[in-house]
GROMACS .gro file of C-alpha atoms in nm:
model
  461
    1UNK     CA    1   0.000   0.000   0.000
    2UNK     CA    2   0.285   0.237   0.079
    3UNK     CA    3   0.432   0.182  -0.268
    4UNK     CA    4   0.100   0.253  -0.442
    5UNK     CA    5   0.042   0.557  -0.223
    6UNK     CA    6   0.388   0.683  -0.320
    7UNK     CA    7   0.304   0.663  -0.691
    8UNK     CA    8  -0.026   0.836  -0.626
    9UNK     CA    9   0.150   1.117  -0.439
   10UNK     CA   10   0.402   1.155  -0.722
   11UNK     CA   11   0.127   1.275  -0.958
   12UNK     CA   12   0.004   1.530  -0.700
   13UNK     CA   13   0.325   1.730  -0.731
   14UNK     CA   14   0.305   1.945  -1.049
   15UNK     CA   15   0.683   1.959  -1.103
   16UNK     CA   16   0.731   1.583  -1.059
   17UNK     CA   17   0.423   1.505  -1.270
   18UNK     CA   18   0.566   1.716  -1.551
   19UNK     CA   19   0.901   1.537  -1.528
   20UNK     CA   20   0.729   1.196  -1.544
   21UNK     CA   21   0.529   1.287  -1.857
   22UNK     CA   22   0.839   1.433  -2.026
   23UNK     CA   23   1.029   1.112  -1.952
   24UNK     CA   24   0.750   0.891  -2.086
   25UNK     CA   25   0.720   1.098  -2.403
   26UNK     CA   26   1.092   1.096  -2.479
   27UNK     CA   27   1.120   0.722  -2.410
   28UNK     CA   28   0.832   0.666  -2.653
   29UNK     CA   29   1.025   0.860  -2.920
   30UNK     CA   30   1.330   0.636  -2.864
   31UNK     CA   31   1.115   0.327  -2.907
   32UNK     CA   32   0.986   0.465  -3.238
   33UNK     CA   33   1.343   0.512  -3.361
   34UNK     CA   34   1.419   0.147  -3.281
   35UNK     CA   35   1.127   0.034  -3.503
   36UNK     CA   36   1.213   0.223  -3.826
   37UNK     CA   37   1.379  -0.019  -4.073
   38UNK     CA   38   1.705   0.080  -4.239
   39UNK     CA   39   1.643   0.181  -4.605
   40UNK     CA   40   1.755  -0.077  -4.860
   41UNK     CA   41   1.730  -0.376  -4.623
   42UNK     CA   42   1.484  -0.661  -4.677
   43UNK     CA   43   1.400  -0.685  -4.307
   44UNK     CA   44   1.149  -0.966  -4.371
   45UNK     CA   45   1.429  -1.187  -4.505
   46UNK     CA   46   1.657  -1.074  -4.222
   47UNK     CA   47   1.393  -1.163  -3.962
   48UNK     CA   48   1.350  -1.509  -4.117
   49UNK     CA   49   1.725  -1.571  -4.103
   50UNK     CA   50   1.748  -1.450  -3.743
   51UNK     CA   51   1.468  -1.687  -3.639
   52UNK     CA   52   1.651  -1.973  -3.811
   53UNK     CA   53   1.978  -1.888  -3.635
   54UNK     CA   54   1.800  -1.875  -3.297
   55UNK     CA   55   1.648  -2.218  -3.355
   56UNK     CA   56   1.991  -2.363  -3.432
   57UNK     CA   57   2.153  -2.205  -3.125
   58UNK     CA   58   2.093  -2.277  -2.758
   59UNK     CA   59   2.046  -1.916  -2.655
   60UNK     CA   60   2.263  -1.674  -2.462
   61UNK     CA   61   2.493  -1.599  -2.755
   62UNK     CA   62   2.609  -1.270  -2.898
   63UNK     CA   63   2.294  -1.251  -3.113
   64UNK     CA   64   2.070  -1.273  -2.806
   65UNK     CA   65   2.278  -1.009  -2.629
   66UNK     CA   66   2.226  -0.765  -2.920
   67UNK     CA   67   1.854  -0.847  -2.917
   68UNK     CA   68   1.837  -0.765  -2.545
   69UNK     CA   69   2.012  -0.429  -2.559
   70UNK     CA   70   1.855  -0.303  -2.883
   71UNK     CA   71   1.499  -0.379  -2.777
   72UNK     CA   72   1.417  -0.584  -3.086
   73UNK     CA   73   1.584  -0.346  -3.335
   74UNK     CA   74   1.813  -0.625  -3.455
   75UNK     CA   75   1.538  -0.837  -3.614
   76UNK     CA   76   1.443  -0.564  -3.864
   77UNK     CA   77   1.779  -0.384  -3.873
   78UNK     CA   78   1.626  -0.056  -3.756
   79UNK     CA   79   1.812   0.272  -3.789
   80UNK     CA   80   1.812   0.278  -3.408
   81UNK     CA   81   2.002  -0.050  -3.391
   82UNK     CA   82   2.305   0.114  -3.229
   83UNK     CA   83   2.075   0.294  -2.982
   84UNK     CA   84   2.259   0.452  -2.688
   85UNK     CA   85   2.541   0.197  -2.683
   86UNK     CA   86   2.809   0.392  -2.875
   87UNK     CA   87   2.766   0.669  -2.618
   88UNK     CA   88   2.787   0.421  -2.330
   89UNK     CA   89   3.095   0.258  -2.487
   90UNK     CA   90   3.261   0.599  -2.527
   91UNK     CA   91   3.195   0.679  -2.161
   92UNK     CA   92   3.347   0.348  -2.052
   93UNK     CA   93   3.656   0.403  -2.270
   94UNK     CA   94   3.708   0.757  -2.137
   95UNK     CA   95   3.658   0.634  -1.781
   96UNK     CA   96   3.919   0.359  -1.823
   97UNK     CA   97   4.166   0.585  -2.005
   98UNK     CA   98   4.123   0.844  -1.730
   99UNK     CA   99   4.319   0.611  -1.501
  100UNK     CA  100   4.623   0.591  -1.733
  101UNK     CA  101   4.627   0.920  -1.930
  102UNK     CA  102   4.734   1.216  -1.713
  103UNK     CA  103   4.546   1.473  -1.927
  104UNK     CA  104   4.212   1.297  -1.883
  105UNK     CA  105   4.282   1.246  -1.513
  106UNK     CA  106   4.352   1.618  -1.482
  107UNK     CA  107   4.021   1.703  -1.651
  108UNK     CA  108   3.838   1.489  -1.394
  109UNK     CA  109   3.978   1.709  -1.117
  110UNK     CA  110   3.917   2.045  -1.290
  111UNK     CA  111   3.560   2.078  -1.169
  112UNK     CA  112   3.276   2.179  -1.399
  113UNK     CA  113   3.508   2.302  -1.678
  114UNK     CA  114   3.692   1.971  -1.687
  115UNK     CA  115   3.367   1.773  -1.689
  116UNK     CA  116   3.240   1.973  -1.985
  117UNK     CA  117   3.559   1.906  -2.179
  118UNK     CA  118   3.538   1.535  -2.096
  119UNK     CA  119   3.175   1.532  -2.213
  120UNK     CA  120   3.279   1.692  -2.542
  121UNK     CA  121   3.557   1.436  -2.594
  122UNK     CA  122   3.307   1.160  -2.518
  123UNK     CA  123   3.069   1.293  -2.784
  124UNK     CA  124   3.343   1.304  -3.048
  125UNK     CA  125   3.440   0.946  -2.961
  126UNK     CA  126   3.071   0.851  -2.985
  127UNK     CA  127   3.054   0.982  -3.342
  128UNK     CA  128   3.366   0.784  -3.434
  129UNK     CA  129   3.226   0.464  -3.283
  130UNK     CA  130   2.892   0.516  -3.461
  131UNK     CA  131   3.061   0.552  -3.800
  132UNK     CA  132   3.284   0.247  -3.750
  133UNK     CA  133   3.005   0.024  -3.616
  134UNK     CA  134   2.744   0.127  -3.873
  135UNK     CA  135   2.994   0.076  -4.158
  136UNK     CA  136   3.067  -0.272  -4.020
  137UNK     CA  137   2.693  -0.349  -4.001
  138UNK     CA  138   2.639  -0.232  -4.361
  139UNK     CA  139   2.929  -0.445  -4.483
  140UNK     CA  140   2.803  -0.750  -4.294
  141UNK     CA  141   2.452  -0.708  -4.435
  142UNK     CA  142   2.591  -0.680  -4.788
  143UNK     CA  143   2.795  -1.000  -4.746
  144UNK     CA  144   2.587  -1.225  -4.516
  145UNK     CA  145   2.759  -1.543  -4.637
  146UNK     CA  146   3.082  -1.420  -4.475
  147UNK     CA  147   2.904  -1.440  -4.139
  148UNK     CA  148   2.820  -1.805  -4.192
  149UNK     CA  149   2.445  -1.746  -4.225
  150UNK     CA  150   2.258  -2.046  -4.363
  151UNK     CA  151   2.187  -2.062  -4.737
  152UNK     CA  152   2.267  -1.773  -4.968
  153UNK     CA  153   2.050  -1.491  -4.832
  154UNK     CA  154   2.013  -1.156  -5.004
  155UNK     CA  155   1.940  -0.913  -4.725
  156UNK     CA  156   2.040  -0.590  -4.902
  157UNK     CA  157   1.840  -0.503  -5.212
  158UNK     CA  158   2.113  -0.297  -5.382
  159UNK     CA  159   2.449  -0.355  -5.207
  160UNK     CA  160   2.741  -0.124  -5.269
  161UNK     CA  161   2.918   0.185  -5.147
  162UNK     CA  162   2.596   0.387  -5.174
  163UNK     CA  163   2.416   0.155  -4.934
  164UNK     CA  164   2.709   0.167  -4.690
  165UNK     CA  165   2.715   0.547  -4.685
  166UNK     CA  166   2.337   0.568  -4.647
  167UNK     CA  167   2.345   0.318  -4.358
  168UNK     CA  168   2.625   0.506  -4.183
  169UNK     CA  169   2.435   0.835  -4.211
  170UNK     CA  170   2.104   0.682  -4.094
  171UNK     CA  171   2.241   0.482  -3.799
  172UNK     CA  172   2.485   0.751  -3.684
  173UNK     CA  173   2.215   1.018  -3.694
  174UNK     CA  174   1.970   0.794  -3.507
  175UNK     CA  175   2.227   0.707  -3.240
  176UNK     CA  176   2.323   1.072  -3.187
  177UNK     CA  177   1.954   1.162  -3.169
  178UNK     CA  178   1.901   0.896  -2.900
  179UNK     CA  179   2.206   1.034  -2.716
  180UNK     CA  180   2.050   1.383  -2.726
  181UNK     CA  181   1.717   1.244  -2.602
  182UNK     CA  182   1.900   1.071  -2.314
  183UNK     CA  183   2.055   1.404  -2.214
  184UNK     CA  184   1.711   1.570  -2.224
  185UNK     CA  185   1.568   1.299  -1.998
  186UNK     CA  186   1.853   1.349  -1.752
  187UNK     CA  187   1.804   1.728  -1.754
  188UNK     CA  188   1.425   1.765  -1.767
  189UNK     CA  189   1.294   1.420  -1.677
  190UNK     CA  190   1.330   1.167  -1.397
  191UNK     CA  191   1.646   0.960  -1.359
  192UNK     CA  192   1.945   0.897  -1.584
  193UNK     CA  193   1.836   0.910  -1.947
  194UNK     CA  194   2.085   0.658  -2.087
  195UNK     CA  195   2.007   0.403  -1.816
  196UNK     CA  196   1.631   0.446  -1.863
  197UNK     CA  197   1.657   0.392  -2.239
  198UNK     CA  198   1.855   0.072  -2.187
  199UNK     CA  199   1.604  -0.052  -1.930
  200UNK     CA  200   1.309   0.021  -2.160
  201UNK     CA  201   1.482  -0.163  -2.446
  202UNK     CA  202   1.523  -0.466  -2.221
  203UNK     CA  203   1.170  -0.462  -2.079
  204UNK     CA  204   1.023  -0.425  -2.428
  205UNK     CA  205   1.081  -0.801  -2.466
  206UNK     CA  206   0.867  -0.875  -2.159
  207UNK     CA  207   0.539  -0.936  -2.351
  208UNK     CA  208   0.718  -1.184  -2.574
  209UNK     CA  209   0.863  -1.358  -2.267
  210UNK     CA  210   0.519  -1.381  -2.102
  211UNK     CA  211   0.368  -1.523  -2.422
  212UNK     CA  212   0.648  -1.780  -2.451
  213UNK     CA  213   0.606  -1.885  -2.086
  214UNK     CA  214   0.228  -1.913  -2.134
  215UNK     CA  215   0.275  -2.149  -2.430
  216UNK     CA  216   0.525  -2.359  -2.234
  217UNK     CA  217   0.304  -2.414  -1.928
  218UNK     CA  218  -0.051  -2.370  -2.062
  219UNK     CA  219  -0.009  -2.480  -2.423
  220UNK     CA  220  -0.059  -2.311  -2.759
  221UNK     CA  221  -0.400  -2.136  -2.772
  222UNK     CA  222  -0.486  -2.285  -2.433
  223UNK     CA  223  -0.444  -2.646  -2.552
  224UNK     CA  224  -0.295  -2.816  -2.244
  225UNK     CA  225  -0.180  -3.116  -2.453
  226UNK     CA  226   0.085  -2.896  -2.620
  227UNK     CA  227   0.229  -2.771  -2.290
  228UNK     CA  228   0.595  -2.862  -2.234
  229UNK     CA  229   0.622  -2.781  -1.861
  230UNK     CA  230   0.423  -2.878  -1.556
  231UNK     CA  231   0.244  -2.650  -1.309
  232UNK     CA  232   0.488  -2.767  -1.041
  233UNK     CA  233   0.781  -2.645  -1.247
  234UNK     CA  234   0.602  -2.313  -1.298
  235UNK     CA  235   0.542  -2.268  -0.924
  236UNK     CA  236   0.907  -2.348  -0.850
  237UNK     CA  237   1.025  -2.103  -1.116
  238UNK     CA  238   0.804  -1.823  -0.981
  239UNK     CA  239   0.941  -1.877  -0.630
  240UNK     CA  240   1.296  -1.896  -0.765
  241UNK     CA  241   1.242  -1.573  -0.961
  242UNK     CA  242   1.137  -1.391  -0.643
  243UNK     CA  243   1.449  -1.517  -0.465
  244UNK     CA  244   1.672  -1.405  -0.751
  245UNK     CA  245   1.512  -1.058  -0.753
  246UNK     CA  246   1.559  -1.029  -0.376
  247UNK     CA  247   1.923  -1.131  -0.410
  248UNK     CA  248   1.975  -0.882  -0.692
  249UNK     CA  249   1.827  -0.599  -0.485
  250UNK     CA  250   2.051  -0.692  -0.190
  251UNK     CA  251   2.357  -0.705  -0.417
  252UNK     CA  252   2.269  -0.370  -0.577
  253UNK     CA  253   2.203  -0.187  -0.251
  254UNK     CA  254   2.460  -0.360  -0.032
  255UNK     CA  255   2.732  -0.137   0.115
  256UNK     CA  256   3.013  -0.180   0.365
  257UNK     CA  257   3.014   0.125   0.593
  258UNK     CA  258   3.361   0.235   0.702
  259UNK     CA  259   3.352   0.454   1.013
  260UNK     CA  260   3.515   0.797   0.965
  261UNK     CA  261   3.605   1.045   1.239
  262UNK     CA  262   3.656   1.411   1.142
  263UNK     CA  263   3.824   1.667   1.366
  264UNK     CA  264   3.654   2.004   1.391
  265UNK     CA  265   3.872   2.313   1.413
  266UNK     CA  266   3.799   2.671   1.504
  267UNK     CA  267   3.739   2.929   1.229
  268UNK     CA  268   4.068   3.105   1.308
  269UNK     CA  269   4.259   2.781   1.250
  270UNK     CA  270   4.331   2.709   1.613
  271UNK     CA  271   4.316   2.383   1.802
  272UNK     CA  272   4.048   2.123   1.749
  273UNK     CA  273   3.739   2.147   1.964
  274UNK     CA  274   3.517   1.855   1.864
  275UNK     CA  275   3.467   1.535   1.671
  276UNK     CA  276   3.224   1.446   1.392
  277UNK     CA  277   3.137   1.088   1.301
  278UNK     CA  278   3.033   0.973   0.954
  279UNK     CA  279   3.051   0.669   0.728
  280UNK     CA  280   3.219   0.595   0.396
  281UNK     CA  281   2.990   0.358   0.197
  282UNK     CA  282   3.182   0.103  -0.012
  283UNK     CA  283   2.947  -0.069  -0.254
  284UNK     CA  284   2.945  -0.448  -0.258
  285UNK     CA  285   2.869  -0.448  -0.632
  286UNK     CA  286   3.111  -0.171  -0.720
  287UNK     CA  287   3.137  -0.277  -1.085
  288UNK     CA  288   2.768  -0.291  -1.179
  289UNK     CA  289   2.711  -0.495  -1.496
  290UNK     CA  290   3.049  -0.416  -1.654
  291UNK     CA  291   3.210  -0.760  -1.593
  292UNK     CA  292   2.918  -0.939  -1.762
  293UNK     CA  293   2.921  -0.700  -2.058
  294UNK     CA  294   3.296  -0.746  -2.103
  295UNK     CA  295   3.301  -1.124  -2.055
  296UNK     CA  296   3.032  -1.227  -2.305
  297UNK     CA  297   3.185  -1.079  -2.625
  298UNK     CA  298   3.533  -1.203  -2.532
  299UNK     CA  299   3.398  -1.559  -2.546
  300UNK     CA  300   3.153  -1.530  -2.835
  301UNK     CA  301   3.345  -1.320  -3.089
  302UNK     CA  302   3.670  -1.527  -3.098
  303UNK     CA  303   3.463  -1.847  -3.105
  304UNK     CA  304   3.266  -1.721  -3.406
  305UNK     CA  305   3.587  -1.624  -3.588
  306UNK     CA  306   3.746  -1.965  -3.523
  307UNK     CA  307   3.436  -2.151  -3.643
  308UNK     CA  308   3.430  -1.938  -3.957
  309UNK     CA  309   3.789  -2.009  -4.061
  310UNK     CA  310   3.818  -2.376  -3.958
  311UNK     CA  311   3.672  -2.688  -4.115
  312UNK     CA  312   3.362  -2.844  -3.965
  313UNK     CA  313   3.460  -3.146  -3.757
  314UNK     CA  314   3.818  -3.037  -3.694
  315UNK     CA  315   3.937  -3.034  -3.330
  316UNK     CA  316   3.970  -2.652  -3.327
  317UNK     CA  317   3.622  -2.608  -3.477
  318UNK     CA  318   3.471  -2.846  -3.222
  319UNK     CA  319   3.650  -2.662  -2.941
  320UNK     CA  320   3.515  -2.326  -3.060
  321UNK     CA  321   3.163  -2.470  -3.092
  322UNK     CA  322   3.166  -2.611  -2.738
  323UNK     CA  323   3.306  -2.280  -2.613
  324UNK     CA  324   3.031  -2.076  -2.781
  325UNK     CA  325   2.744  -2.293  -2.654
  326UNK     CA  326   2.647  -2.277  -2.284
  327UNK     CA  327   2.815  -2.601  -2.176
  328UNK     CA  328   3.050  -2.665  -1.886
  329UNK     CA  329   3.352  -2.523  -2.073
  330UNK     CA  330   3.165  -2.203  -2.161
  331UNK     CA  331   3.033  -2.160  -1.805
  332UNK     CA  332   3.379  -2.212  -1.648
  333UNK     CA  333   3.548  -1.961  -1.877
  334UNK     CA  334   3.257  -1.719  -1.835
  335UNK     CA  335   3.289  -1.741  -1.455
  336UNK     CA  336   3.666  -1.682  -1.468
  337UNK     CA  337   3.627  -1.378  -1.693
  338UNK     CA  338   3.355  -1.226  -1.475
  339UNK     CA  339   3.569  -1.254  -1.162
  340UNK     CA  340   3.873  -1.121  -1.349
  341UNK     CA  341   3.690  -0.814  -1.483
  342UNK     CA  342   3.529  -0.755  -1.143
  343UNK     CA  343   3.869  -0.715  -0.976
  344UNK     CA  344   4.014  -0.537  -1.282
  345UNK     CA  345   3.741  -0.272  -1.279
  346UNK     CA  346   3.781  -0.211  -0.906
  347UNK     CA  347   4.160  -0.190  -0.943
  348UNK     CA  348   4.131   0.077  -1.214
  349UNK     CA  349   3.847   0.282  -1.062
  350UNK     CA  350   3.896   0.258  -0.684
  351UNK     CA  351   4.197   0.465  -0.579
  352UNK     CA  352   4.265   0.389  -0.212
  353UNK     CA  353   4.574   0.615  -0.202
  354UNK     CA  354   4.380   0.916  -0.329
  355UNK     CA  355   4.098   0.854  -0.080
  356UNK     CA  356   4.343   0.828   0.209
  357UNK     CA  357   4.512   1.154   0.107
  358UNK     CA  358   4.177   1.331   0.086
  359UNK     CA  359   4.086   1.203   0.432
  360UNK     CA  360   4.416   1.329   0.569
  361UNK     CA  361   4.372   1.672   0.410
  362UNK     CA  362   4.024   1.697   0.558
  363UNK     CA  363   4.151   1.609   0.909
  364UNK     CA  364   3.961   1.280   0.894
  365UNK     CA  365   4.072   0.931   0.984
  366UNK     CA  366   3.951   0.576   1.035
  367UNK     CA  367   3.951   0.482   1.405
  368UNK     CA  368   4.236   0.247   1.488
  369UNK     CA  369   4.416   0.306   1.154
  370UNK     CA  370   4.704   0.548   1.103
  371UNK     CA  371   4.645   0.820   0.841
  372UNK     CA  372   4.827   0.799   0.510
  373UNK     CA  373   4.973   0.472   0.383
  374UNK     CA  374   4.815   0.255   0.655
  375UNK     CA  375   4.471   0.392   0.568
  376UNK     CA  376   4.526   0.315   0.197
  377UNK     CA  377   4.629  -0.043   0.281
  378UNK     CA  378   4.326  -0.086   0.506
  379UNK     CA  379   4.081   0.047   0.244
  380UNK     CA  380   4.239  -0.169  -0.025
  381UNK     CA  381   4.208  -0.478   0.195
  382UNK     CA  382   3.842  -0.404   0.279
  383UNK     CA  383   3.760  -0.337  -0.086
  384UNK     CA  384   3.925  -0.663  -0.194
  385UNK     CA  385   3.712  -0.863   0.051
  386UNK     CA  386   3.381  -0.704  -0.044
  387UNK     CA  387   3.473  -0.727  -0.415
  388UNK     CA  388   3.512  -1.102  -0.370
  389UNK     CA  389   3.162  -1.117  -0.217
  390UNK     CA  390   3.015  -0.887  -0.482
  391UNK     CA  391   3.187  -1.073  -0.766
  392UNK     CA  392   3.055  -1.407  -0.638
  393UNK     CA  393   2.701  -1.269  -0.622
  394UNK     CA  394   2.739  -1.118  -0.969
  395UNK     CA  395   2.866  -1.452  -1.098
  396UNK     CA  396   2.567  -1.643  -0.961
  397UNK     CA  397   2.320  -1.396  -1.110
  398UNK     CA  398   2.500  -1.408  -1.447
  399UNK     CA  399   2.496  -1.789  -1.466
  400UNK     CA  400   2.130  -1.841  -1.371
  401UNK     CA  401   1.982  -1.771  -1.721
  402UNK     CA  402   2.234  -1.999  -1.891
  403UNK     CA  403   2.166  -2.280  -1.645
  404UNK     CA  404   1.789  -2.248  -1.697
  405UNK     CA  405   1.833  -2.256  -2.074
  406UNK     CA  406   2.079  -2.545  -2.073
  407UNK     CA  407   1.923  -2.767  -1.804
  408UNK     CA  408   1.549  -2.699  -1.836
  409UNK     CA  409   1.546  -2.597  -2.203
  410UNK     CA  410   1.361  -2.275  -2.120
  411UNK     CA  411   1.342  -2.020  -2.400
  412UNK     CA  412   1.620  -1.762  -2.367
  413UNK     CA  413   1.378  -1.470  -2.387
  414UNK     CA  414   1.221  -1.601  -2.063
  415UNK     CA  415   1.541  -1.713  -1.890
  416UNK     CA  416   1.715  -1.379  -1.949
  417UNK     CA  417   1.478  -1.211  -1.700
  418UNK     CA  418   1.600  -1.448  -1.426
  419UNK     CA  419   1.941  -1.285  -1.404
  420UNK     CA  420   2.233  -1.157  -1.607
  421UNK     CA  421   2.255  -0.805  -1.740
  422UNK     CA  422   1.878  -0.780  -1.791
  423UNK     CA  423   1.778  -0.822  -1.428
  424UNK     CA  424   2.074  -0.624  -1.292
  425UNK     CA  425   2.000  -0.325  -1.516
  426UNK     CA  426   1.625  -0.335  -1.452
  427UNK     CA  427   1.668  -0.352  -1.073
  428UNK     CA  428   1.947  -0.092  -1.062
  429UNK     CA  429   1.773   0.163  -1.285
  430UNK     CA  430   1.436   0.111  -1.114
  431UNK     CA  431   1.592   0.173  -0.770
  432UNK     CA  432   1.772   0.486  -0.894
  433UNK     CA  433   1.457   0.627  -1.051
  434UNK     CA  434   1.240   0.552  -0.747
  435UNK     CA  435   1.501   0.709  -0.520
  436UNK     CA  436   1.490   1.034  -0.721
  437UNK     CA  437   1.110   1.037  -0.714
  438UNK     CA  438   1.112   0.964  -0.341
  439UNK     CA  439   1.343   1.260  -0.276
  440UNK     CA  440   1.086   1.489  -0.445
  441UNK     CA  441   0.811   1.339  -0.227
  442UNK     CA  442   1.001   1.374   0.100
  443UNK     CA  443   1.101   1.734   0.031
  444UNK     CA  444   0.733   1.823  -0.010
  445UNK     CA  445   0.632   1.634   0.306
  446UNK     CA  446   0.470   1.341   0.125
  447UNK     CA  447   0.518   0.978   0.224
  448UNK     CA  448   0.784   0.788   0.029
  449UNK     CA  449   0.758   0.447  -0.138
  450UNK     CA  450   0.853   0.252   0.175
  451UNK     CA  451   0.668   0.247   0.508
  452UNK     CA  452   1.001   0.227   0.694
  453UNK     CA  453   1.342   0.348   0.581
  454UNK     CA  454   1.426   0.493   0.240
  455UNK     CA  455   1.544   0.372  -0.097
  456UNK     CA  456   1.909   0.370  -0.192
  457UNK     CA  457   2.035   0.387  -0.548
  458UNK     CA  458   2.329   0.202  -0.694
  459UNK     CA  459   2.559   0.461  -0.546
  460UNK     CA  460   2.484   0.330  -0.203
  461UNK     CA  461   2.396   0.676  -0.073
   0.00000   0.00000   0.00000
């Protein structure tokens, strides 16, 4: 009741109501962009080939990952196929390079001016990524046999340099438009625009997943004789889904609070006269979905290349096939890569030395730990331990959809909502958005979404 009352109160605040309607309208525009077919592409033939490829695969491959993040734009090769992902990729690249390039690191510390320059560099990199990716897509569509697609399909009506240029212009323009819409949502709407667009793309497959689950447990057109699963299996899956969602929420909101003592000093700079106590929240899932996003292509893309350039039945071809399909070898390598990228991301983004220096400059310290080097060692040790816990939780959530597909033969479109990037993004973005809406409610003396306590976003604040 408290949750429903919170939504009801949200529409009583004129400013928040306006933000909600702006967000819904802009998201609707993004969904329209993802449904406009690319000119010159026979999207009916492309959809037929994609369905055939899905039937031959076991799910969870690179094709399914594209289908998840593009919100169905892959099947008809829409101009919005790239969506917001070139912009997200550019942000990730700039964030990683900021740890190794002094100029970018300096811009991070230059306040608002530095952030604006970083944003401009990110946009230029986005344009470059859009051009490269859209050119690659146009080339692949013009030569589908090079991708190993079955038969001799003719996806492009008039292939050639003209089609490539037209595709680059259409997809780059659409992606930059979606990037602009995301910025407008962030500025005038509710929540982070890029995250909301990704979440909407993922949840757009929910009706298809519900329809597929209905056919599995209740049969086609209500004919129980065609049902593949039992009601007992359905009840177990529903209970398991609730447990997975609870675990995902705990992983997303979990923080390790490090006690901080700050010494108060007089205005004239004299001796200290008091003590202030606060906490430094260290997120359990510090990496978000980055390890899963990095791990999947590293397995799938090399496997696809090896299968393309090796003979069917050869030992190397068989190895690549078993690596691409969700078997024990794929799951083991996938688990290793997720744990590796979890610690790699924390090592590049969490700077314990810088945090310890900032604490020392602010006359703050951790009780029982000497300021300076000892504080950095302590923070690094604590972060390593909670990263191990967070990485293990992330690993379990990432493997659940693959296990459901491989062991129970559940359709991937259904299994993907039981974990992986889909569930992590949906839960994380939903919590962030609700937290922002709740802050508007609490400021205006309305009840929040929870009867007790308050929501925390992925930042752990």
